[in-house]
Coordinates of C-alpha atoms in Angstrom, one line a residue:
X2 CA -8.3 21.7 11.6
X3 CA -6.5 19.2 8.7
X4 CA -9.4 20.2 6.4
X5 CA -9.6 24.1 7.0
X6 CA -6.1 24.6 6.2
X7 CA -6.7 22.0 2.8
X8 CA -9.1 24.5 2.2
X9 CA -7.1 27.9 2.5
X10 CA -4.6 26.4 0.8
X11 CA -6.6 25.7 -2.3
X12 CA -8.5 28.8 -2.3
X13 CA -4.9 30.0 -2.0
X14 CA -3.6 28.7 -5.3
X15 CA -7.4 29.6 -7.2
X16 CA -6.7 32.5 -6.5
X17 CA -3.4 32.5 -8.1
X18 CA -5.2 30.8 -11.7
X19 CA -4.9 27.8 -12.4
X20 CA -3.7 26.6 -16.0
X21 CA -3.4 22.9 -15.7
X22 CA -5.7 20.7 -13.7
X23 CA -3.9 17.9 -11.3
X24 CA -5.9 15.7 -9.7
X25 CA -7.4 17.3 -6.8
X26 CA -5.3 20.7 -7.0
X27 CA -4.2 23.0 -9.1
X28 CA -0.8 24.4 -10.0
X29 CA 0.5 27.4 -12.4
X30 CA 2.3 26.3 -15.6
X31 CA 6.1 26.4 -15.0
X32 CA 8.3 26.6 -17.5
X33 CA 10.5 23.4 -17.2
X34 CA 14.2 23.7 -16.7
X35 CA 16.6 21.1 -16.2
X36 CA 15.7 19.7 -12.5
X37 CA 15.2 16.4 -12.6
X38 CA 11.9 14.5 -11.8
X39 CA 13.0 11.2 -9.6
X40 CA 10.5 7.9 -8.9
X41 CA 11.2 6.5 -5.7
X42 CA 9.9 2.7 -5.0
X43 CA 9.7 0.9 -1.3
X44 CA 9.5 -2.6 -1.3
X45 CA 7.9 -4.2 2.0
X46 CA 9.6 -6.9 3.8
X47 CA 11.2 -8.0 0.5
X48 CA 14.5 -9.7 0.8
X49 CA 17.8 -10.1 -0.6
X50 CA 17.3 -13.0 -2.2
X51 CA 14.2 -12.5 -3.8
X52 CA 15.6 -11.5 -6.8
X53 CA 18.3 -14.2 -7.1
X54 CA 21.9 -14.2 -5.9
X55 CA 24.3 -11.3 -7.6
X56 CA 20.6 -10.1 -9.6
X57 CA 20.5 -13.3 -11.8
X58 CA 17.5 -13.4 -13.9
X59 CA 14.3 -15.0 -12.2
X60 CA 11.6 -15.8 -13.5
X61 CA 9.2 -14.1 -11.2
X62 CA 11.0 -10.5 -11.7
X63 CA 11.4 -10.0 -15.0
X64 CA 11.0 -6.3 -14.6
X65 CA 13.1 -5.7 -12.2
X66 CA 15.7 -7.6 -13.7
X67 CA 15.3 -5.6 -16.4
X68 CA 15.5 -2.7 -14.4
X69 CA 18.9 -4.1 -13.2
X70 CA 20.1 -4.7 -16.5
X71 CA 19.7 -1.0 -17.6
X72 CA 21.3 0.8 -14.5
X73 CA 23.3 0.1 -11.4
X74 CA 22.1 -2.6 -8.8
X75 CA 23.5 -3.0 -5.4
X76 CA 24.4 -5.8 -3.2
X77 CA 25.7 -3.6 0.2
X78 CA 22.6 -1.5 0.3
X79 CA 20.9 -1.5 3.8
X80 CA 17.6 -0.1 4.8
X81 CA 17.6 2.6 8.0
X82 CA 16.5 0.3 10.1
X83 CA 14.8 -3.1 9.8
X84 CA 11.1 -2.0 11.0
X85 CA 8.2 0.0 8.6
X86 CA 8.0 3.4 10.9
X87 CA 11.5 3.6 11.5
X88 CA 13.0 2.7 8.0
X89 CA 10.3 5.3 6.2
X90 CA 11.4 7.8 8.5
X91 CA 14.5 7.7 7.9
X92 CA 14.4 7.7 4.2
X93 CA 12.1 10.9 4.2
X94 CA 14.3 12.8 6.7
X95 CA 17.8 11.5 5.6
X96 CA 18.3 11.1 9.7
X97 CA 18.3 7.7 12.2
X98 CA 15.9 7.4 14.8
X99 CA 17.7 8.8 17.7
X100 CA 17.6 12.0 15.5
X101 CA 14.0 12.1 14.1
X102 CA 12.1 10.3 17.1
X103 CA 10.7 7.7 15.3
X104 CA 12.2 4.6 17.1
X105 CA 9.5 1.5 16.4
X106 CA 6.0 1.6 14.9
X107 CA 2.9 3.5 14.6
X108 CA -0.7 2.1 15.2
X109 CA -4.1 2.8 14.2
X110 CA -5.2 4.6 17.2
X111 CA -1.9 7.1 17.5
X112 CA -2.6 10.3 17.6
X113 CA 1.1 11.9 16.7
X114 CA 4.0 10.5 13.9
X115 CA 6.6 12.0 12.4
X116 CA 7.8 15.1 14.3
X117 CA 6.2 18.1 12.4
X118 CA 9.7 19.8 12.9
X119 CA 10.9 17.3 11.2
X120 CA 11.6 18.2 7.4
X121 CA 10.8 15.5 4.6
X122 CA 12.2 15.1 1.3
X123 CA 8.4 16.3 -0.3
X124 CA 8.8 19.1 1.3
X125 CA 12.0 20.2 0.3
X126 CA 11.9 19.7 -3.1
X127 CA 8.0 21.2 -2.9
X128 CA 9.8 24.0 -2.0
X129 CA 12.4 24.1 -5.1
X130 CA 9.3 23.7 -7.2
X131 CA 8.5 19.9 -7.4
X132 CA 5.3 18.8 -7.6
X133 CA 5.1 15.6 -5.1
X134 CA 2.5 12.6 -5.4
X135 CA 3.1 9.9 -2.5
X136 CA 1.3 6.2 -3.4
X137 CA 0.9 3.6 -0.7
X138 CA 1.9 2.6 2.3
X139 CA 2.8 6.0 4.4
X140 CA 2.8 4.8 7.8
X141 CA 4.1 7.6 9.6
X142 CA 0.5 9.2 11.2
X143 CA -2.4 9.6 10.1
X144 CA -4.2 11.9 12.4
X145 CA -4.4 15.8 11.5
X146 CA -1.1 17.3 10.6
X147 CA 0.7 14.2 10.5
X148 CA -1.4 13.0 7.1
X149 CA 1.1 12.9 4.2
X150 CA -0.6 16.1 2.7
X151 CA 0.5 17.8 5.6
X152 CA 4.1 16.3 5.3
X153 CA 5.2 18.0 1.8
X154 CA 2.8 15.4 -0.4
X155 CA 0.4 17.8 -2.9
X156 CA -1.1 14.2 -3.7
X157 CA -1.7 11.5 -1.5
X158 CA -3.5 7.4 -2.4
X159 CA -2.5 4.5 -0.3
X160 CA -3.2 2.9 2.9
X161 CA -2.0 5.2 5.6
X162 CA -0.1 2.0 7.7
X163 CA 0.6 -1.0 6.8
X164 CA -2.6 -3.3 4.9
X165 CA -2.9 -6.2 7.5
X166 CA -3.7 -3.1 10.0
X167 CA -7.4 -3.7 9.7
X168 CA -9.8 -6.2 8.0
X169 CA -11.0 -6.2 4.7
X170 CA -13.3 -8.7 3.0
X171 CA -10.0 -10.3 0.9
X172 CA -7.8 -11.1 3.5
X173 CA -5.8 -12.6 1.6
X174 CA -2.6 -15.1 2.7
X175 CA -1.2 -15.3 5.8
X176 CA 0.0 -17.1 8.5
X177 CA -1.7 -17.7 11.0
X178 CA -4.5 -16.5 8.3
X179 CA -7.4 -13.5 9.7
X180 CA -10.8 -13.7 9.4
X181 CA -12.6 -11.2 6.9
X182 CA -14.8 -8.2 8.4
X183 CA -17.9 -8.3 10.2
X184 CA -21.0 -7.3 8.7
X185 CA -23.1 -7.6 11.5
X186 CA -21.8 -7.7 14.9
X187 CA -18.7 -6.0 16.7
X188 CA -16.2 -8.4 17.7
X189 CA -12.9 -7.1 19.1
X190 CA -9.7 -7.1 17.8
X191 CA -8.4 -11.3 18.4
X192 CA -5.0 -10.5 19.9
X193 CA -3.6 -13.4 20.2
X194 CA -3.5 -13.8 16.3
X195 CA -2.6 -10.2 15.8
X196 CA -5.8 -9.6 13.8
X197 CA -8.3 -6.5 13.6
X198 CA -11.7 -7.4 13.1
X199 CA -13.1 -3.9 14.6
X200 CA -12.2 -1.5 11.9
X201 CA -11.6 -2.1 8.2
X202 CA -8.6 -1.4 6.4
X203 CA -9.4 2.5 4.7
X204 CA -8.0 3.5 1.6
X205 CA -7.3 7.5 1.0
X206 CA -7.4 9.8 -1.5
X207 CA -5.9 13.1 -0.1
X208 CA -7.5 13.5 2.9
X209 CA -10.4 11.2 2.2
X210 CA -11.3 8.1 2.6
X211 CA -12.5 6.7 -0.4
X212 CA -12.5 2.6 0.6
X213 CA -13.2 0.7 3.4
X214 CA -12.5 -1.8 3.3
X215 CA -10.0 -1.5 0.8
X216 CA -10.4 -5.0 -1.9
X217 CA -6.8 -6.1 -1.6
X218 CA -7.0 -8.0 -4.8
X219 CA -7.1 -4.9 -6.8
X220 CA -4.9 -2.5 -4.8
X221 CA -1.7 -3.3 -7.3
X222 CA -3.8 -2.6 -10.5
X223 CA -5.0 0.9 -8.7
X224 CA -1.5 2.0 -7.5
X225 CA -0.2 1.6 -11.1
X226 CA -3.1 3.6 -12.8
X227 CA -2.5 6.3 -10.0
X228 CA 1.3 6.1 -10.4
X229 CA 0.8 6.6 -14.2
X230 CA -1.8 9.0 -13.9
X231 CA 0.3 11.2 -11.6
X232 CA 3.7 11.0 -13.5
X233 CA 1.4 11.8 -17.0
X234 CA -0.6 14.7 -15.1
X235 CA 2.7 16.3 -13.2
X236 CA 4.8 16.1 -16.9
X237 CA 1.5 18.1 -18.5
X238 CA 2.3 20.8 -16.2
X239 CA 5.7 21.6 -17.0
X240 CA 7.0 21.1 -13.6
X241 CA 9.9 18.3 -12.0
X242 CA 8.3 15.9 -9.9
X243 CA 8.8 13.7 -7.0
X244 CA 6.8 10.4 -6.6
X245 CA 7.2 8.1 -3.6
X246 CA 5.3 5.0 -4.0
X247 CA 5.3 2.7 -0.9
X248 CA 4.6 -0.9 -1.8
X249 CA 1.8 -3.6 -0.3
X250 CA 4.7 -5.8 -1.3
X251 CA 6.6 -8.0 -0.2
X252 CA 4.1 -7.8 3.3
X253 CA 1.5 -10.0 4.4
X254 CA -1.4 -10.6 3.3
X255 CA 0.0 -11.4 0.2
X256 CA -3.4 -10.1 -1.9
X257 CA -5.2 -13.6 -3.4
X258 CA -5.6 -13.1 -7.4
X259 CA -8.7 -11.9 -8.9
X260 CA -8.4 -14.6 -11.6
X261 CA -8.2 -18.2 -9.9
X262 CA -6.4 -21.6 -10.1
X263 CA -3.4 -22.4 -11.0
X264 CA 0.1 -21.9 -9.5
X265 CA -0.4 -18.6 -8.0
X266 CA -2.4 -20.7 -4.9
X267 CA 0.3 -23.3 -4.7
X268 CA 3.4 -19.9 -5.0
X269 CA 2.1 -17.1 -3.1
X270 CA 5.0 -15.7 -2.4
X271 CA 6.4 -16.1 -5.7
X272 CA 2.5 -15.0 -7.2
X273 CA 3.1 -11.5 -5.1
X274 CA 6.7 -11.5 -6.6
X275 CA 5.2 -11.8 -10.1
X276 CA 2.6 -8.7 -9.4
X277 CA 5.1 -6.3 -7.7
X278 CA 7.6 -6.9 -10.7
X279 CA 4.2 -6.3 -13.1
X280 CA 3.2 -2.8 -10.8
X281 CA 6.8 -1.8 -10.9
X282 CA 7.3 -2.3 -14.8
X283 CA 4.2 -0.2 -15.4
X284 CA 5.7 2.5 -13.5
X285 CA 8.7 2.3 -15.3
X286 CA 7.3 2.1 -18.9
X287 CA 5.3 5.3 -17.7
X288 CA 8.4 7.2 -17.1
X289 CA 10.1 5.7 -20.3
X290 CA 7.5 7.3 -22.7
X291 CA 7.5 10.4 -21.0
X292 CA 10.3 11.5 -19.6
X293 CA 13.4 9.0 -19.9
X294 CA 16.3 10.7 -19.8
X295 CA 15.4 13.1 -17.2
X296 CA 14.2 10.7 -14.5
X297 CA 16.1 9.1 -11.7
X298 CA 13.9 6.0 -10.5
X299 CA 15.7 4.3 -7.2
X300 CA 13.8 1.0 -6.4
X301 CA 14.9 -0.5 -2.8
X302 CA 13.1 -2.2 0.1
X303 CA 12.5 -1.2 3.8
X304 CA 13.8 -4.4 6.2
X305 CA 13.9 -7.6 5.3
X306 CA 11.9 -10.9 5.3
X307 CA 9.4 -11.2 8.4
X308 CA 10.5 -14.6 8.7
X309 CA 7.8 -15.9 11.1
X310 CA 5.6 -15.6 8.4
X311 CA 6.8 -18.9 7.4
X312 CA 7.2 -19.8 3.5
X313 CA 4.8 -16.6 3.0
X314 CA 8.2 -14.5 3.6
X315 CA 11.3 -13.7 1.5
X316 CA 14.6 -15.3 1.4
X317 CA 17.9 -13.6 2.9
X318 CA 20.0 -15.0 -0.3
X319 CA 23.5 -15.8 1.8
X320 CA 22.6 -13.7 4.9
X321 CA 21.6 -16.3 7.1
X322 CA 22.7 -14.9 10.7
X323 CA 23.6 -18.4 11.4
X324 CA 25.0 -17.3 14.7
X325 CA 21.9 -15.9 15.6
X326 CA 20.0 -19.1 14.4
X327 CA 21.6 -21.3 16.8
X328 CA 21.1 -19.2 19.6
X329 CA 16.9 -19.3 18.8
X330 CA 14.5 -16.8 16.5
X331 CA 14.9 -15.6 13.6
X332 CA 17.8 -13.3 12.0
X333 CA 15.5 -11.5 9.8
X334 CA 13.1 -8.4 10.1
X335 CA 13.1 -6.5 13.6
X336 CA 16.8 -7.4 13.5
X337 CA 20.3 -6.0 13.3
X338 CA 21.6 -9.2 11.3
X339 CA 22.3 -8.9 7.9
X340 CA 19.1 -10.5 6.8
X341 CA 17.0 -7.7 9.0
X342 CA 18.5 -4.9 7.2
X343 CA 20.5 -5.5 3.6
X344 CA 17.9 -5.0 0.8
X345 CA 17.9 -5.1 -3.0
X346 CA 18.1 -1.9 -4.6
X347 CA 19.1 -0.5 -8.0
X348 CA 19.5 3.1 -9.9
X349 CA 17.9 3.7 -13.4
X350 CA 18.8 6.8 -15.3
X351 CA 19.4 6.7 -18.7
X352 CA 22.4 8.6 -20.1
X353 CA 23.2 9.3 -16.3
X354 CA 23.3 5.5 -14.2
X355 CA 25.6 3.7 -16.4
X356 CA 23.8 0.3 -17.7
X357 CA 24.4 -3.0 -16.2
X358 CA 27.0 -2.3 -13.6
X359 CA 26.9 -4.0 -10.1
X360 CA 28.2 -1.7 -7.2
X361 CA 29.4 -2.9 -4.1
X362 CA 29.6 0.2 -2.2
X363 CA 28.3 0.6 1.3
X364 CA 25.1 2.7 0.7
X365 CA 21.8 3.4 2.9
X366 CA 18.4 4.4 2.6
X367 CA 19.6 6.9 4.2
X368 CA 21.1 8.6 1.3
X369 CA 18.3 8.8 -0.8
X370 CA 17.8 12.3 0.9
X371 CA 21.1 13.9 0.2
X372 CA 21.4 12.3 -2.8
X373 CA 18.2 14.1 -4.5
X374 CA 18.5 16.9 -2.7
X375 CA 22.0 17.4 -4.3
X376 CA 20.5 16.5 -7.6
X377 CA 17.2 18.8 -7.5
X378 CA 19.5 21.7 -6.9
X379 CA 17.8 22.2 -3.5
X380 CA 19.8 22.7 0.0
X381 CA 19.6 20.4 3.3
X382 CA 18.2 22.2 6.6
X383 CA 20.8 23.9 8.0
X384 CA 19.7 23.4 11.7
X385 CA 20.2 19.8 11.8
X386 CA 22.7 16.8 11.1
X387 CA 22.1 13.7 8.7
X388 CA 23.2 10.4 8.8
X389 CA 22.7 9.8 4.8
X390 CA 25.7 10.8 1.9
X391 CA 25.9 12.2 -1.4
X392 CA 25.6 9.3 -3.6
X393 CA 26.2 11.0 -6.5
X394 CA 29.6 9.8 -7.0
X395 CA 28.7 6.2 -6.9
X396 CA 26.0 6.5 -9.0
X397 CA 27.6 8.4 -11.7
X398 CA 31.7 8.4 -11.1
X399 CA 31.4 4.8 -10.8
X400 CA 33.4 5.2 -7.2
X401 CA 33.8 2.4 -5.6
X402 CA 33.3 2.9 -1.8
X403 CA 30.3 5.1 0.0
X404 CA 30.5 5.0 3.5
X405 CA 33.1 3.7 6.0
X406 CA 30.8 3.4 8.8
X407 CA 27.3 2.6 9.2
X408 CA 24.8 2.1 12.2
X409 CA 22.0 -0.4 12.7
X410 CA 19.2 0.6 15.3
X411 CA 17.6 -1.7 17.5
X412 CA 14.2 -2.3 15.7
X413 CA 11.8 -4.7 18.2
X414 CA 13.7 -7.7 18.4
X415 CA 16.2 -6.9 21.1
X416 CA 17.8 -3.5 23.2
X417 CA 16.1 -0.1 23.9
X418 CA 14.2 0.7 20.1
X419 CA 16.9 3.3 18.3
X420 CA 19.9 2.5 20.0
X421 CA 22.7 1.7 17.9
X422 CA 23.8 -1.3 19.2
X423 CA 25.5 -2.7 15.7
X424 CA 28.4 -1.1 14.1
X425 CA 29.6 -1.7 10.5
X426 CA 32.4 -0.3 10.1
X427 CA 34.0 -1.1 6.3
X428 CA 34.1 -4.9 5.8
X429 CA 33.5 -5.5 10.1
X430 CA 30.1 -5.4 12.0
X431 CA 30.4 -5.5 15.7
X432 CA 27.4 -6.6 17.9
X433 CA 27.0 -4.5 21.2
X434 CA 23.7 -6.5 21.9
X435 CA 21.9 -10.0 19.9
X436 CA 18.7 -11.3 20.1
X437 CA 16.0 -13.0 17.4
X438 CA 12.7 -12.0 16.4
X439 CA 10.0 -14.2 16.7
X440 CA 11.2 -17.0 13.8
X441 CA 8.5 -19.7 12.0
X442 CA 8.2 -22.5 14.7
X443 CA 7.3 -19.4 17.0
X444 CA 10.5 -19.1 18.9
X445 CA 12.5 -16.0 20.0
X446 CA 16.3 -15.3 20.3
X447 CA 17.5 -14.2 24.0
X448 CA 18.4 -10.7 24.4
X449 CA 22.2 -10.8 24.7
X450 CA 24.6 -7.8 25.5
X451 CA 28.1 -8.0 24.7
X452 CA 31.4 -6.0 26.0
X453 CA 33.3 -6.5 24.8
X454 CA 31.2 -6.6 21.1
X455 CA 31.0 -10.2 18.8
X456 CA 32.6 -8.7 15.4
X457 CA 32.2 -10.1 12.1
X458 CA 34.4 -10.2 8.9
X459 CA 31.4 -9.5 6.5
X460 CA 34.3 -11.0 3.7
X461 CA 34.7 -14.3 4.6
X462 CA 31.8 -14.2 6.5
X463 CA 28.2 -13.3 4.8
X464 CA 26.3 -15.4 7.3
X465 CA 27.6 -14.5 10.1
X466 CA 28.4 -17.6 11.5
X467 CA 31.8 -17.7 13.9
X468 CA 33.0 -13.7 15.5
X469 CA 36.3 -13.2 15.2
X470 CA 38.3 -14.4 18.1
X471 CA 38.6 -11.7 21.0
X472 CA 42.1 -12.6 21.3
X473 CA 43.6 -12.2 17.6
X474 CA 45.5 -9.8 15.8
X475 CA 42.5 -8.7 13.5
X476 CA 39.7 -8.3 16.4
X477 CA 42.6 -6.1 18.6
X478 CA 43.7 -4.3 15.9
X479 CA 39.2 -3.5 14.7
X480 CA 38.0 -2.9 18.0
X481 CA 39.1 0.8 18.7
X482 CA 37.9 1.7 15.1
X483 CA 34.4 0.4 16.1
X484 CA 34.5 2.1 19.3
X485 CA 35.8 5.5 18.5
X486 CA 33.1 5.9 15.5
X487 CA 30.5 4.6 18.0
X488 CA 31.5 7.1 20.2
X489 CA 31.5 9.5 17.9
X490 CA 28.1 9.1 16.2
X491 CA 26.9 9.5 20.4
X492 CA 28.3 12.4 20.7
X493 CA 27.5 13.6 17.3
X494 CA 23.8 13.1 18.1
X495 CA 24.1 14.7 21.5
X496 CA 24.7 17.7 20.3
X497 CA 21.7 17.8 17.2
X498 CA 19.1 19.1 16.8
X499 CA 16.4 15.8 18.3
X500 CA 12.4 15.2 17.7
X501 CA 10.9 13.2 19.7
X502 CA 7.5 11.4 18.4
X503 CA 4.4 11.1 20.2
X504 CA 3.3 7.7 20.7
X505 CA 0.3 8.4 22.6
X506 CA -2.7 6.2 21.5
X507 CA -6.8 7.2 21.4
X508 CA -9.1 5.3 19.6
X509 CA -10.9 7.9 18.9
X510 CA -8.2 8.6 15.7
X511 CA -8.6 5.6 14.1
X512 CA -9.7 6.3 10.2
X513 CA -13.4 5.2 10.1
X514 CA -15.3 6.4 7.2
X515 CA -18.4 5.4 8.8
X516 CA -19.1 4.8 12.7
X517 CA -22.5 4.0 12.4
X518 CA -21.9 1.0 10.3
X519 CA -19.8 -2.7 11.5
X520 CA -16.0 -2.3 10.8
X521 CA -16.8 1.1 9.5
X522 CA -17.5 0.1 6.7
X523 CA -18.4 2.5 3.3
X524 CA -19.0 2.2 -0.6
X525 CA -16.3 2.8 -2.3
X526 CA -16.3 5.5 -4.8

């Protein structure tokens, strides 16, 4: 069904003439007005630290410090949630969880993914004449309709979930480390190390699979020619574009080096670093020679560090979740700590993001929607709510606050997946319910549920050690706040427009280029 409507709507827009070929469509010649084009990058379980406390120059980012240097970085910027599903969801609806239906991950086998009455970002702007190229990690569904050329995307290369969903014959580093695929027999899937030895890792062009298994080693080095190749191709057409490019990095496996030796198999971590900053500043020197001052490029990351991945996962900079530590598990990805959910970010737009300017507004993934929806000159769907803001004001006004409140969904590591359980509200987070994801030496934080809620001074507390005491001044005089805008985010949803995504599971969807063959596994092309 995917493929017959791929095939009207191309025979659709033939008919229509094409004057500029784009890789495997065609679209009329526009004549080019002032919209925008905007570049936004998702970093995988990359944390705050990684790129040195208050964005001091590392040595491993160069580009990205770079990056930081030349627009607006910012140190309260917090992903949707701290899980991949959830957090990409979020950032191509502009709405949480509870709203959109996407509440925890998607696997290899589901059938369904994001609700298709859900709107995306792609498809908005599609609609105020953007041509949209998505490279990456999508992970969001794969099966029919639910295929990111189906979701707004008029061009689609990446890995439709995340790359340590399957085998591949680089399996690169992690820990505990997976085995590389079969070639002549049909193992299954080793559950107890969480690896996949029965199908292959595919990687997609459009609707077809064009790699399985995809060679890990040189997934960066394609991802940048296809990122550059799509910003040159969408320029020669005389149209604005969007292009979302979802990240292998920060996640595991962190790809081995096709040269050898050396530091990079002493540093993996720091090795990945090194070619995420390298893909990145490619992407950026792309858009510099052909469209600087008209091109918004937002760089962030989805959740943090997946700490039980040991010294193969990022650092939290001063968001330790110390309180969480001591109780067991890690305060990190999967959790509502600061660690689980703050994430680098920056703004570069020459002439528009002033240069070298450090913001420490309150900002979300979740305003990435509004935000370039405002600045495409497009409108919001009017039968629904959103969680995100306008950043516009920030970003260009140089104002100093975004939002007042903010809410963190449970995302795997403790409470019903969604809920919002965590409140920030200004410089105060208040913790309904605590637990820790599964940390390095394999342990896991207890599920605790507080009322009333452990609250945090964020000010004199970044790693949120001690709560405030429940009987003083400052926790009487916060605890209302938090519960009134708790209650009125609840009551606020109630009355939304809701999705709800299908989780069901049938193996029978899992992408296999080839049945017939071990791992289905195909040449590439």
């Amino acid at each position: 069904m995917a493929g017959l409507f791929l095939k009207v709507f191309l025979v659709g827009v033939s008919s229509l003439g094409c004057l500029y070929p784009f890789m495997d469509f065609c679209f009329r010649g526009e004549t080019r007005g002032q919209k925008p084009n905007f570049v936004i990058i998702l970093a995988d379980d990359m944390g705050w630290g990684d790129l040195g406390a208050n964005w001091a120059e590392t040595k491993d980012t160069a580009n990205l410090d770079k990056l930081a240097a030349e627009g607006m970085r910012f140190v309260d910027f917090h992903a949707a949630a701290s899980t991949c599903s959830p957090s990409r969801a979020s950032l191509l609806t502009g709405r949480l969880g509870l709203r959109n239906g996407v509440t925890h991950n998607f696997a290899v086998t589901s059938v369904g993914g994001l609700p298709l009455n859900e709107t995306t970002l792609a498809e908005v702007l599609q609609r105020a004449g953007y041509i949209t190229g998505m490279i990456g990690k999508w992970h969001l569904g794969h099966h029919g309709s639910f295929h990111p050329n189906f979701r707004g995307f008029d061009y689609y290369f990446g890995i439709p979930y995340s790359h340590d969903m399957g085998c591949t014959d680089t399996p690169g580093y992690n820990y505990p480390p997976c085995p590389a695929c079969p070639r002549r027999h049909q193992p299954s899937r080793n559950l107890e190390r969480d690896c996949y030895s029965d199908v292959a890792l595919p990687l997609y062009e459009n609707l077809n699979i064009v790699e399985q298994p995809v060679n890990l080693s040189g997934l960066a080095r394609k991802y940048a020619e296809k990122a550059t190749q799509f910003i040159q191709q969408a320029r020669a057409s005389g149209r604005p574009f969007l292009l979302y490019v979802g990240l292998a990095h920060m996640h595991v496996p962190l790809s081995r080096p096709q040269r050898s030796a050396g530091p990079w198999d002493r540093r993996p971590y720091a090795a990945g670093l090194r070619e995420m900053d390298r893909l990145v500043g490619q992407i950026k020197d792309k858009v510099d020679r052909t469209a600087k001052n008209n091109t918004f490029l937002w760089f962030t990351g989805d959740n943090g560090p997946w700490a039980q991945k040991c010294e193969l996962a990022g650092s939290v900079g001063p968001f330790l979740g110390s309180w969480q530590s001591r109780q067991g598990g890690s305060p990190a990805k999967q959790t509502t700590w600061e660690g689980g959910h703050r994430v680098p970010a920056l703004a570069y737009w020459p002439g528009r993001v002033p240069t070298n300017v450090t913001s420490t507004a309150l900002l979300s993934v979740l305003d990435i929607f509004p935000t370039v929806v405002a600045l495409a000159g497009a409108s919001l769907p009017g039968d629904r709510h959103f969680d995100g803001l306008d950043a516009s004001e920030v970003l260009f006004g140089g104002a100093p606050a975004g939002h007042r409140v903010l809410f963190h969904p449970n995302s795997g590591a403790a409470g019903e997946d969604g809920a919002l359980e965590t409140v920030r509200l200004e410089r105060y987070k208040a913790f309904y319910v605590t637990g820790g994801a599964k940390a390095c030496d394999g342990s896991v934080g207890p599920e605790q549920h507080h009322e009333p809620p452990l609250i945090f001074n964020l000010d004199d507390d970044a790693a949120e050690a001690a709560p405030l005491e429940r009987g003083s001044a400052e926790y009487q005089r916060v605890l209302p706040k938090v519960r009134e805008a708790l209650r009125g985010v609840l009551r606020d949803i109630a009355d939304d427009h809701i999705s709800r995504a299908d989780y069901t599971r049938d193996p029978s969807v899992t992408p296999c280029c080839n049945p017939q063959r071990t791992a289905c596994r195909c040449q590439a092309v």
